[in-house]
Short mmCIF file of C-alpha atoms and ligand atoms in Angstrom, two decimals:
data_model
loop_
_atom_site.label_atom_id
_atom_site.label_comp_id
_atom_site.label_asym_id
_atom_site.label_seq_id
_atom_site.Cartn_x
_atom_site.Cartn_y
_atom_site.Cartn_z
CA MET K 7 170.87 -26.20 58.18
CA ILE K 8 174.58 -25.74 57.95
CA THR K 9 174.31 -25.78 54.19
CA LYS K 10 171.73 -23.05 54.36
CA ASN K 11 174.13 -20.84 56.33
CA ARG K 12 176.92 -21.50 53.88
CA ILE K 13 174.57 -20.56 50.99
CA GLN K 14 173.60 -17.31 52.78
CA GLN K 15 177.14 -16.50 53.48
CA ALA K 16 178.05 -17.01 49.77
CA GLU K 17 175.11 -14.92 48.65
CA GLU K 18 176.33 -12.08 50.87
CA ALA K 19 179.79 -12.36 49.46
CA LEU K 20 178.43 -12.09 45.92
CA GLN K 21 176.39 -9.14 46.83
CA GLN K 22 179.48 -7.37 48.16
CA THR K 23 181.52 -8.05 45.00
CA LYS K 24 178.64 -6.98 42.80
CA GLU K 25 178.68 -3.48 44.29
CA SER K 26 182.27 -2.87 43.24
CA MET K 27 182.18 -4.87 40.00
CA ASN K 28 183.48 -3.16 36.86
CA GLU K 29 180.80 -3.70 34.17
CA ARG K 30 182.78 -2.88 31.06
CA PHE K 31 183.01 -6.47 29.75
CA ARG K 32 179.81 -7.84 31.30
CA LEU K 33 177.84 -9.79 28.80
CA GLY K 34 174.33 -8.67 27.76
CA TYR K 35 172.62 -12.03 26.88
CA HIS K 36 174.82 -14.86 28.14
CA ILE K 37 174.60 -16.74 31.37
CA MET K 38 177.14 -15.42 33.93
CA ALA K 39 177.29 -15.48 37.77
CA PRO K 40 176.12 -12.30 39.50
CA ALA K 41 179.86 -11.91 40.31
CA ASN K 42 183.12 -13.83 40.73
CA TRP K 43 184.17 -17.07 39.13
CA ILE K 44 182.25 -19.65 37.07
CA ASN K 45 183.30 -22.55 34.86
CA ASP K 46 181.36 -25.62 33.60
CA PRO K 47 177.58 -25.64 32.96
CA ASN K 48 175.99 -28.25 35.20
CA GLY K 49 172.60 -29.91 35.57
CA LEU K 50 170.96 -28.69 32.39
CA VAL K 51 167.26 -29.66 32.71
CA GLN K 52 163.73 -28.69 32.03
CA TYR K 53 161.70 -28.89 35.20
CA LYS K 54 158.05 -27.91 35.71
CA GLY K 55 158.05 -26.19 32.38
CA GLU K 56 161.17 -24.05 33.09
CA TYR K 57 164.78 -24.36 31.90
CA HIS K 58 167.30 -24.68 34.70
CA VAL K 59 171.04 -24.23 34.27
CA PHE K 60 173.54 -24.65 37.08
CA TYR K 61 177.17 -23.87 36.85
CA GLN K 62 180.55 -24.41 38.70
CA HIS K 63 180.94 -21.28 40.79
CA HIS K 64 183.22 -19.81 43.34
CA PRO K 65 181.15 -17.01 44.89
CA TYR K 66 184.04 -15.72 47.09
CA ASP K 67 186.59 -14.98 44.47
CA GLU K 68 187.24 -14.24 40.80
CA ASN K 69 189.50 -17.33 40.67
CA TRP K 70 188.57 -20.96 40.78
CA GLY K 71 188.23 -22.38 44.28
CA PRO K 72 185.93 -24.50 46.48
CA MET K 73 183.21 -25.23 43.93
CA HIS K 74 179.58 -24.33 44.58
CA TRP K 75 176.69 -24.80 42.14
CA GLY K 76 175.32 -21.45 40.90
CA HIS K 77 171.86 -21.48 39.41
CA VAL K 78 169.75 -19.69 36.86
CA LYS K 79 166.37 -20.43 35.28
CA SER K 80 164.43 -19.28 32.27
CA LYS K 81 161.08 -19.83 30.57
CA ASP K 82 162.42 -19.36 27.07
CA LEU K 83 166.22 -20.05 27.02
CA VAL K 84 166.76 -16.31 26.47
CA HIS K 85 165.72 -14.40 29.60
CA TRP K 86 167.51 -15.82 32.59
CA GLU K 87 166.99 -15.16 36.25
CA HIS K 88 169.54 -15.79 39.02
CA LEU K 89 168.40 -18.01 41.81
CA PRO K 90 170.20 -18.72 45.14
CA ILE K 91 173.23 -20.92 45.05
CA ALA K 92 172.01 -24.48 44.93
CA LEU K 93 174.99 -26.38 46.45
CA ALA K 94 177.70 -25.25 48.79
CA PRO K 95 180.60 -27.63 49.64
CA GLY K 96 181.78 -28.54 53.09
CA ASP K 97 179.80 -31.60 54.12
CA VAL K 98 181.37 -34.93 54.79
CA CYS K 99 180.37 -36.10 51.26
CA ASP K 100 181.79 -33.02 49.43
CA SER K 101 184.38 -31.42 51.87
CA ASP K 102 186.25 -29.39 49.30
CA GLY K 103 184.03 -28.95 46.39
CA CYS K 104 180.73 -29.78 44.60
CA PHE K 105 182.20 -30.54 41.14
CA SER K 106 180.32 -30.91 37.84
CA GLY K 107 177.34 -33.09 37.26
CA SER K 108 173.83 -33.31 35.93
CA ALA K 109 170.20 -33.06 36.85
CA VAL K 110 167.09 -35.20 36.28
CA ASP K 111 163.46 -34.76 37.00
CA ASN K 112 162.67 -37.89 39.15
CA ASP K 113 158.86 -37.85 39.17
CA GLY K 114 158.70 -34.19 40.24
CA GLU K 115 161.76 -34.25 42.46
CA LEU K 116 164.61 -32.36 40.89
CA THR K 117 167.65 -34.37 41.57
CA LEU K 118 171.25 -33.14 41.11
CA ILE K 119 173.98 -35.69 40.76
CA TYR K 120 177.47 -34.27 41.37
CA THR K 121 181.02 -35.11 42.33
CA GLY K 122 182.29 -34.52 45.80
CA HIS K 123 185.92 -33.33 45.77
CA HIS K 124 188.16 -34.07 48.80
CA TYR K 125 191.76 -33.11 49.29
CA THR K 126 193.98 -35.41 51.25
CA ASP K 127 196.97 -33.10 50.61
CA LYS K 128 195.84 -29.86 49.08
CA GLU K 129 199.33 -28.38 48.50
CA ASN K 130 200.33 -31.33 46.31
CA ASP K 131 196.85 -31.63 44.79
CA ILE K 132 196.23 -35.07 46.06
CA PHE K 133 192.59 -35.75 46.24
CA TYR K 134 189.82 -38.33 45.99
CA GLN K 135 186.31 -37.96 44.38
CA ASN K 136 182.99 -39.55 45.01
CA GLN K 137 179.43 -39.22 43.65
CA ASN K 138 176.48 -37.56 45.43
CA ILE K 139 172.93 -36.50 45.00
CA ALA K 140 170.85 -33.54 46.24
CA VAL K 141 167.07 -33.23 45.85
CA SER K 142 164.53 -30.48 45.69
CA LYS K 143 160.76 -30.22 45.52
CA ASP K 144 160.63 -26.57 44.44
CA GLY K 145 163.57 -26.41 42.09
CA ILE K 146 165.27 -23.76 44.29
CA THR K 147 166.44 -25.26 47.57
CA PHE K 148 168.31 -28.53 47.59
CA GLU K 149 168.89 -31.07 50.22
CA LYS K 150 171.88 -33.40 50.05
CA ALA K 151 170.74 -37.00 50.42
CA GLY K 152 171.34 -38.94 53.63
CA GLU K 153 172.65 -41.79 51.48
CA ASN K 154 175.64 -39.75 50.20
CA PRO K 155 178.02 -40.66 48.89
CA VAL K 156 175.88 -42.73 46.50
CA ILE K 157 179.06 -44.07 44.96
CA ALA K 158 182.01 -43.88 47.42
CA ALA K 159 184.88 -45.03 45.23
CA PRO K 160 185.95 -45.76 41.69
CA PRO K 161 186.47 -49.24 40.22
CA GLU K 162 189.84 -50.84 41.06
CA ASP K 163 191.49 -50.19 37.73
CA SER K 164 190.79 -46.47 37.97
CA THR K 165 192.90 -43.58 39.23
CA HIS K 166 191.51 -40.82 41.52
CA HIS K 167 190.22 -38.88 38.42
CA TYR K 168 186.55 -39.91 38.81
CA ARG K 169 184.03 -37.17 38.16
CA ASP K 170 181.31 -35.29 36.26
CA PRO K 171 178.34 -37.76 36.43
CA LYS K 172 175.83 -37.49 33.62
CA VAL K 173 172.64 -39.30 34.44
CA TRP K 174 169.70 -40.17 32.12
CA LYS K 175 166.88 -42.67 32.05
CA HIS K 176 166.47 -45.47 29.50
CA GLU K 177 163.34 -47.50 29.73
CA ASP K 178 162.99 -47.91 33.52
CA THR K 179 166.65 -47.73 34.48
CA TRP K 180 168.81 -44.79 35.40
CA TYR K 181 172.31 -44.76 33.79
CA MET K 182 175.33 -42.72 34.81
CA ILE K 183 178.50 -42.13 32.97
CA LEU K 184 181.58 -40.64 34.57
CA GLY K 185 184.82 -39.06 33.27
CA ASN K 186 187.66 -41.25 34.39
CA GLN K 187 191.26 -42.29 33.94
CA SER K 188 192.50 -45.85 33.72
CA ILE K 189 195.45 -46.75 35.94
CA GLU K 190 197.15 -49.01 33.45
CA GLU K 191 197.17 -46.77 30.43
CA GLN K 192 196.90 -43.48 32.33
CA SER K 193 194.47 -42.35 29.68
CA GLY K 194 190.99 -41.05 29.43
CA ARG K 195 187.86 -43.14 29.48
CA VAL K 196 184.17 -43.13 30.29
CA ILE K 197 182.66 -45.62 32.60
CA LEU K 198 179.04 -46.63 33.14
CA TYR K 199 176.83 -47.39 36.10
CA LYS K 200 173.12 -48.18 36.43
CA SER K 201 170.47 -47.89 39.13
CA SER K 202 166.80 -48.32 39.77
CA ASN K 203 166.51 -45.43 42.23
CA LEU K 204 169.40 -42.95 41.81
CA ARG K 205 170.74 -44.04 45.20
CA LYS K 206 172.18 -47.58 44.69
CA TRP K 207 174.42 -47.89 41.69
CA GLU K 208 175.87 -50.95 40.08
CA TYR K 209 179.07 -50.73 37.99
CA VAL K 210 178.59 -51.88 34.43
CA GLY K 211 181.98 -51.29 32.86
CA VAL K 212 183.92 -49.11 30.39
CA LEU K 213 181.80 -47.41 27.72
CA ALA K 214 184.66 -45.95 25.75
CA GLN K 215 188.32 -45.44 26.13
CA SER K 216 191.06 -43.40 24.52
CA ASP K 217 193.11 -45.34 21.89
CA GLY K 218 196.20 -43.50 23.18
CA SER K 219 195.65 -40.38 21.09
CA HIS K 220 192.80 -38.84 23.12
CA GLY K 221 194.50 -37.49 26.19
CA PHE K 222 195.12 -38.56 29.77
CA MET K 223 191.68 -37.75 31.18
CA TRP K 224 188.15 -37.34 29.86
CA GLU K 225 186.12 -34.70 31.60
CA CYS K 226 182.43 -33.89 31.48
CA PRO K 227 181.09 -36.83 29.37
CA ASP K 228 177.66 -36.87 27.88
CA PHE K 229 175.87 -39.66 25.99
CA PHE K 230 172.69 -39.36 23.97
CA GLU K 231 170.76 -40.35 20.89
CA LEU K 232 170.71 -37.85 18.04
CA ASP K 233 168.95 -38.45 14.75
CA GLY K 234 169.29 -42.24 15.00
CA LYS K 235 172.82 -42.52 16.33
CA TYR K 236 174.51 -42.40 19.70
CA ILE K 237 176.78 -39.57 20.44
CA LEU K 238 179.49 -39.59 23.12
CA MET K 239 180.56 -36.04 23.82
CA LEU K 240 183.46 -35.26 26.10
CA SER K 241 186.18 -32.93 27.08
CA PRO K 242 189.55 -34.65 26.86
CA GLN K 243 192.57 -33.20 28.59
CA GLY K 244 195.97 -33.69 27.04
CA MET K 245 195.30 -34.19 23.31
CA GLU K 246 198.21 -33.13 21.10
CA ALA K 247 197.51 -30.29 18.64
CA ASP K 248 197.24 -31.56 15.06
CA GLY K 249 197.39 -28.78 12.44
CA ASP K 250 194.22 -26.64 12.80
CA ASN K 251 192.74 -29.11 15.32
CA TYR K 252 193.03 -29.30 19.09
CA ASN K 253 194.87 -26.00 19.52
CA ASN K 254 193.28 -25.11 22.82
CA LEU K 255 194.78 -26.31 26.18
CA TYR K 256 191.89 -28.85 26.40
CA GLN K 257 189.37 -29.92 23.82
CA THR K 258 185.72 -30.76 23.42
CA GLY K 259 184.47 -33.10 20.81
CA TYR K 260 182.46 -36.25 20.11
CA PHE K 261 182.27 -39.78 18.77
CA VAL K 262 179.31 -40.95 16.70
CA GLY K 263 178.25 -44.55 16.77
CA ASP K 264 175.88 -47.34 17.72
CA TYR K 265 175.16 -48.54 21.22
CA ASN K 266 173.82 -51.76 22.72
CA TYR K 267 172.47 -51.42 26.21
CA GLU K 268 172.45 -55.19 26.68
CA THR K 269 176.19 -55.64 26.04
CA ASN K 270 177.42 -52.02 26.79
CA GLN K 271 179.05 -52.04 23.34
CA PHE K 272 179.66 -48.68 21.80
CA GLN K 273 180.95 -48.96 18.25
CA HIS K 274 182.04 -45.56 17.08
CA GLY K 275 183.97 -43.48 14.49
CA SER K 276 186.84 -41.11 15.09
CA PHE K 277 186.93 -38.08 17.44
CA ILE K 278 185.66 -34.89 16.00
CA GLU K 279 186.30 -31.47 17.50
CA LEU K 280 183.04 -29.66 18.23
CA ASP K 281 183.98 -25.96 17.98
CA HIS K 282 186.98 -24.20 16.55
CA GLY K 283 187.30 -21.08 18.59
CA HIS K 284 189.47 -20.39 21.62
CA ASP K 285 186.92 -20.64 24.37
CA PHE K 286 184.70 -23.60 24.37
CA TYR K 287 184.83 -26.36 26.93
CA ALA K 288 182.94 -28.83 29.22
CA VAL K 289 179.83 -28.90 27.07
CA GLN K 290 176.68 -30.55 28.33
CA THR K 291 173.38 -31.23 26.65
CA PHE K 292 169.70 -32.05 27.55
CA SER K 293 166.59 -32.66 25.67
CA ASP K 294 163.52 -30.59 26.11
CA ASP K 295 159.77 -30.98 25.60
CA LYS K 296 160.16 -29.92 21.98
CA ASN K 297 162.46 -32.94 21.52
CA ARG K 298 165.45 -30.82 20.82
CA ARG K 299 168.89 -31.76 21.93
CA ILE K 300 170.39 -28.51 23.32
CA ALA K 301 174.00 -27.92 24.23
CA ILE K 302 175.58 -25.22 26.40
CA GLY K 303 179.34 -24.95 27.08
CA TRP K 304 181.69 -22.96 29.21
CA MET K 305 182.75 -20.00 27.03
CA ASP K 306 186.39 -19.84 28.36
CA MET K 307 189.41 -22.04 28.53
CA TRP K 308 191.52 -23.23 31.51
CA GLU K 309 194.67 -21.08 31.96
CA ALA K 310 193.65 -18.50 29.38
CA ASP K 311 194.18 -14.79 30.01
CA MET K 312 190.97 -13.67 31.70
CA PRO K 313 191.04 -9.85 31.96
CA THR K 314 187.67 -9.59 33.65
CA LYS K 315 189.21 -11.00 36.86
CA LYS K 316 190.37 -7.44 37.68
CA ASP K 317 186.75 -6.39 37.28
CA GLY K 318 185.42 -8.77 39.94
CA TRP K 319 183.98 -11.51 37.75
CA CYS K 320 185.16 -14.28 35.44
CA GLY K 321 183.44 -16.75 33.19
CA ALA K 322 180.32 -17.24 31.15
CA LEU K 323 178.41 -19.91 29.28
CA THR K 324 177.75 -20.11 25.55
CA LEU K 325 174.42 -19.51 23.97
CA PRO K 326 172.09 -22.52 23.95
CA ARG K 327 172.63 -24.38 20.73
CA GLU K 328 170.42 -26.95 19.02
CA LEU K 329 172.19 -30.07 17.74
CA ARG K 330 171.37 -32.08 14.73
CA LEU K 331 173.29 -34.86 12.93
CA THR K 332 173.96 -34.74 9.22
CA SER K 333 173.60 -37.92 7.10
CA ASP K 334 177.44 -38.15 7.12
CA HIS K 335 177.45 -38.14 10.94
CA LYS K 336 178.65 -34.65 11.71
CA ILE K 337 176.98 -32.50 14.33
CA LEU K 338 175.40 -29.21 13.22
CA MET K 339 175.20 -26.66 15.98
CA ASN K 340 172.92 -23.69 15.67
CA PRO K 341 171.53 -21.16 18.11
CA VAL K 342 168.14 -22.16 19.46
CA GLU K 343 165.35 -20.43 17.65
CA GLU K 344 164.17 -18.49 20.67
CA LEU K 345 167.28 -16.26 20.41
CA THR K 346 165.42 -14.21 17.80
CA LEU K 347 163.63 -12.79 20.85
CA LEU K 348 166.76 -10.74 21.56
CA ARG K 349 166.42 -8.85 18.33
CA GLU K 350 165.62 -5.15 18.64
CA ARG K 351 166.36 -2.79 15.70
CA GLU K 352 166.85 -4.56 12.36
CA HIS K 353 169.18 -3.17 9.78
CA ASN K 354 169.22 -4.47 6.19
CA VAL K 355 172.41 -3.20 4.64
CA CYS K 356 174.26 -4.21 1.55
CA THR K 357 172.17 -7.17 0.32
CA ASP K 358 172.57 -7.94 -3.39
CA LYS K 359 175.51 -5.60 -3.85
CA THR K 360 178.72 -6.56 -5.54
CA ILE K 361 181.60 -5.47 -3.41
CA SER K 362 185.40 -5.35 -3.49
CA GLY K 363 187.67 -3.90 -0.84
CA ASN K 364 186.24 -2.74 2.47
CA HIS K 365 182.76 -1.33 3.27
CA LEU K 366 182.20 0.04 6.72
CA ILE K 367 178.71 -0.04 8.18
CA GLU K 368 178.77 2.40 10.98
CA GLU K 369 177.42 0.86 14.22
CA THR K 370 178.41 1.69 17.74
CA GLY K 371 176.39 -1.03 19.48
CA ASP K 372 178.23 -3.92 21.08
CA LEU K 373 175.34 -6.41 21.30
CA LEU K 374 174.70 -7.58 17.82
CA GLU K 375 173.57 -10.45 15.71
CA ILE K 376 174.90 -10.37 12.15
CA ASN K 377 173.67 -12.53 9.24
CA MET K 378 175.89 -12.34 6.20
CA GLU K 379 175.88 -14.41 3.04
CA PHE K 380 178.45 -14.28 0.21
CA ASP K 381 177.63 -15.83 -3.16
CA LEU K 382 180.76 -17.69 -4.19
CA SER K 383 179.45 -19.12 -7.40
CA GLN K 384 181.09 -16.43 -9.57
CA THR K 385 183.42 -14.63 -7.29
CA SER K 386 186.87 -13.36 -8.27
CA ALA K 387 187.78 -12.62 -4.66
CA THR K 388 190.26 -14.83 -2.80
CA ALA K 389 188.90 -14.02 0.77
CA VAL K 390 185.64 -12.58 2.08
CA GLY K 391 184.42 -11.73 5.54
CA LEU K 392 183.86 -9.06 8.03
CA LYS K 393 185.77 -7.09 10.73
CA LEU K 394 184.30 -5.71 13.86
CA LYS K 395 186.10 -2.48 14.02
CA GLY K 396 187.02 -0.30 16.99
CA ILE K 397 187.54 3.45 16.35
CA LYS K 398 191.33 3.15 16.26
CA GLU K 399 193.33 -0.08 16.10
CA GLU K 400 191.03 -2.77 17.38
CA GLU K 401 189.26 -5.35 15.16
CA THR K 402 188.03 -8.87 15.36
CA VAL K 403 188.18 -10.56 11.98
CA VAL K 404 186.09 -13.45 10.57
CA VAL K 405 187.36 -14.41 7.14
CA TYR K 406 186.81 -17.19 4.72
CA ASP K 407 189.79 -18.09 2.54
CA ILE K 408 188.11 -19.32 -0.73
CA ASN K 409 191.17 -21.07 -2.13
CA GLU K 410 192.14 -22.86 1.04
CA GLN K 411 188.48 -23.41 2.10
CA LYS K 412 189.33 -22.28 5.55
CA LEU K 413 187.29 -20.21 7.92
CA MET K 414 189.40 -18.07 10.31
CA LEU K 415 188.84 -16.12 13.40
CA ASP K 416 191.48 -13.55 14.25
CA CYS K 417 191.32 -11.94 17.69
CA SER K 418 194.92 -10.59 17.79
CA LYS K 419 193.67 -7.00 17.85
CA SER K 420 190.84 -7.63 20.24
CA GLY K 421 192.31 -8.77 23.48
CA LYS K 422 194.13 -11.97 22.50
CA LYS K 423 197.69 -11.02 21.81
CA GLU K 424 199.20 -14.50 21.78
CA ASP K 425 197.81 -17.56 19.98
CA SER K 426 195.11 -15.33 18.58
CA VAL K 427 194.07 -17.04 15.34
CA ARG K 428 191.92 -20.16 14.88
CA ARG K 429 191.33 -21.81 11.52
CA THR K 430 189.31 -24.64 10.38
CA PHE K 431 188.47 -26.39 7.10
CA LEU K 432 185.01 -25.59 5.79
CA GLN K 433 183.94 -27.05 2.46
CA SER K 434 183.00 -24.25 0.12
CA GLY K 435 179.82 -24.63 -1.85
CA SER K 436 178.22 -21.95 -3.88
CA LYS K 437 177.89 -19.72 -0.82
CA ILE K 438 179.19 -19.06 2.65
CA SER K 439 176.77 -17.95 5.33
CA LEU K 440 177.90 -16.45 8.64
CA ARG K 441 175.59 -15.95 11.57
CA ILE K 442 177.55 -14.07 14.22
CA PHE K 443 176.61 -13.16 17.81
CA ILE K 444 178.65 -10.39 19.37
CA ASP K 445 178.16 -9.78 23.13
CA ARG K 446 180.61 -7.18 24.40
CA SER K 447 183.40 -9.69 25.34
CA SER K 448 182.39 -12.62 23.24
CA ILE K 449 181.95 -13.76 19.63
CA GLU K 450 180.17 -16.89 18.40
CA VAL K 451 180.33 -17.66 14.71
CA PHE K 452 177.92 -20.17 13.15
CA ALA K 453 179.01 -20.87 9.56
CA ASN K 454 176.96 -22.55 6.82
CA GLU K 455 173.99 -23.35 9.09
CA GLY K 456 176.08 -24.72 11.95
CA GLN K 457 178.55 -26.87 9.98
CA THR K 458 181.36 -25.06 11.71
CA THR K 459 181.24 -22.94 14.86
CA MET K 460 183.89 -20.70 16.44
CA THR K 461 183.53 -19.40 19.92
CA SER K 462 185.92 -16.98 21.54
CA ARG K 463 186.15 -14.30 24.26
CA ILE K 464 187.31 -10.87 23.05
CA TYR K 465 188.22 -7.93 25.13
CA PRO K 466 188.04 -4.74 23.09
CA THR K 467 188.64 -1.50 24.92
CA GLU K 468 187.87 1.09 22.27
CA GLU K 469 184.45 2.43 21.28
CA ARG K 470 182.96 0.54 18.34
CA ALA K 471 183.17 2.01 14.85
CA GLY K 472 181.16 -0.59 13.06
CA ILE K 473 181.06 -3.67 10.92
CA GLU K 474 183.43 -3.75 7.92
CA VAL K 475 182.42 -6.14 5.22
CA PHE K 476 185.20 -7.00 2.82
CA ALA K 477 186.34 -8.93 -0.25
CA GLU K 478 190.09 -9.35 -0.93
CA GLY K 479 191.66 -9.99 -4.37
CA GLY K 480 188.47 -9.37 -6.38
CA GLU K 481 184.75 -8.99 -6.23
CA VAL K 482 181.99 -10.85 -4.54
CA GLN K 483 178.23 -10.65 -4.48
CA VAL K 484 176.84 -10.11 -0.96
CA SER K 485 173.61 -12.16 -1.18
CA GLY K 486 172.46 -11.28 2.35
CA CYS K 487 173.45 -8.80 4.94
CA LYS K 488 171.27 -8.03 7.86
CA TYR K 489 172.03 -7.22 11.43
CA TRP K 490 170.22 -6.55 14.69
CA ASN K 491 170.98 -4.67 17.81
CA LEU K 492 170.28 -7.16 20.57
CA LYS K 493 168.67 -6.68 23.94
CA ASP K 494 170.54 -6.70 27.25
CA ILE K 495 168.62 -9.25 29.35
CA TRP K 496 170.43 -8.39 32.55
CA LYS K 497 169.34 -4.68 32.57
C1 FRU R 514 186.00 -29.29 33.82
C2 FRU R 514 186.26 -29.58 35.28
C3 FRU R 514 185.45 -30.83 35.69
C4 FRU R 514 185.33 -30.65 37.15
C5 FRU R 514 185.15 -29.11 37.29
C6 FRU R 514 185.74 -28.54 38.51
O1 FRU R 514 186.26 -27.93 33.47
O2 FRU R 514 187.67 -29.76 35.52
O3 FRU R 514 186.10 -32.08 35.37
O4 FRU R 514 184.24 -31.33 37.69
O5 FRU R 514 185.79 -28.58 36.17
O6 FRU R 514 185.39 -27.17 38.61
#
């Protein structure tokens, strides 16, 4: 009952903020809260035929604070509808926050598994964390279980960093992994529990651990099978930048390996960064009834400049992306096929033209999908790409450096003044394809069918002039160039 009142109160606060919100940077087809702060995606699940996504949410403020779980659902992964807040903190089991976690369909009962956050000394950020569950029969209102906390405390060799349960079922047993820090090494690791009923959990042991180079804490772990291998995905805090890699404050990446449930042995290769833009973190996945493994991340980064705070909101999730594994064990990430439902007007522009220099395609829309392909088999150019131009100074640049074989995203003239360029190696074959989604204040680049992705927030303030396709240093054949104006699902 108390929870219900807290939820109503939070909904009222959201309603109030919504009325005065500045819409200039609001996204047209990404998941956002109705107003105020969001961070990680939580509880991705398909339940009774619909897709549900929850998210870390502070309904009272544009800054992070006592975490609630916001909630949206969709029939098609494209058109989302806001539902009432699912979890509000303030009970004995989650006094200062309902932190990240996951969701499972337990025989028709939608069960959320989440971390309770508790300050013992808030000013000095001294806290403890435990694990809890909440259940729902209708997928809308949730009741916290009387058994909470279902896990009260971490194992003895653990620090107080003990959060973000990801739960799945294998054969007849539930498994839970948690992001954790070992006391001895003060480094990140993932630990495993198992249960027959989601309420009583038995500690199994460490599933994977940093070798010293993977940061001090591993947040938001996920573990699943993909194309015959096991993937451990996680968001390490505290990895050192290494050339073009790990340039954000915190990273998201994965290990590929083989796993044995009997022995809890996970033999894996090295850590691979998952996206190379500025704003991609805390990714979670789920599998749906089409047997796809779908990932959604938070499309922002801790401590980044977030200009929409002045507008009364902050934070968004990435597009849903389907994951596949290549034969050399790299993840391919591509937008789910349903996203073509967003397409409105189609424009077929300079396909099969040889270009050099700059070619402006006039387009004032700010919700776009662009598909470009450059034929590199006979090019004399040194770099090819496109710029999303404003009418005066502003531009966001996606460029492929042919000699260096590097894909680059430059947001220095689109709202990221410092630390504005991200680069990554991308093997050049005979072509480079770029599938780009622009949504007012975001850009997501999928290069060569998902071999590389770059995700960043941008904050352009000028009217849009168009898309400038370019080739530097010589000529290139544009083998494909189409774009679409996309629908605003929130209007
Ligand atoms: C990751 C994270 C999680 C935590 C949540 C709190 O971004 O720090 O580890 O549960 O955010 O909002």
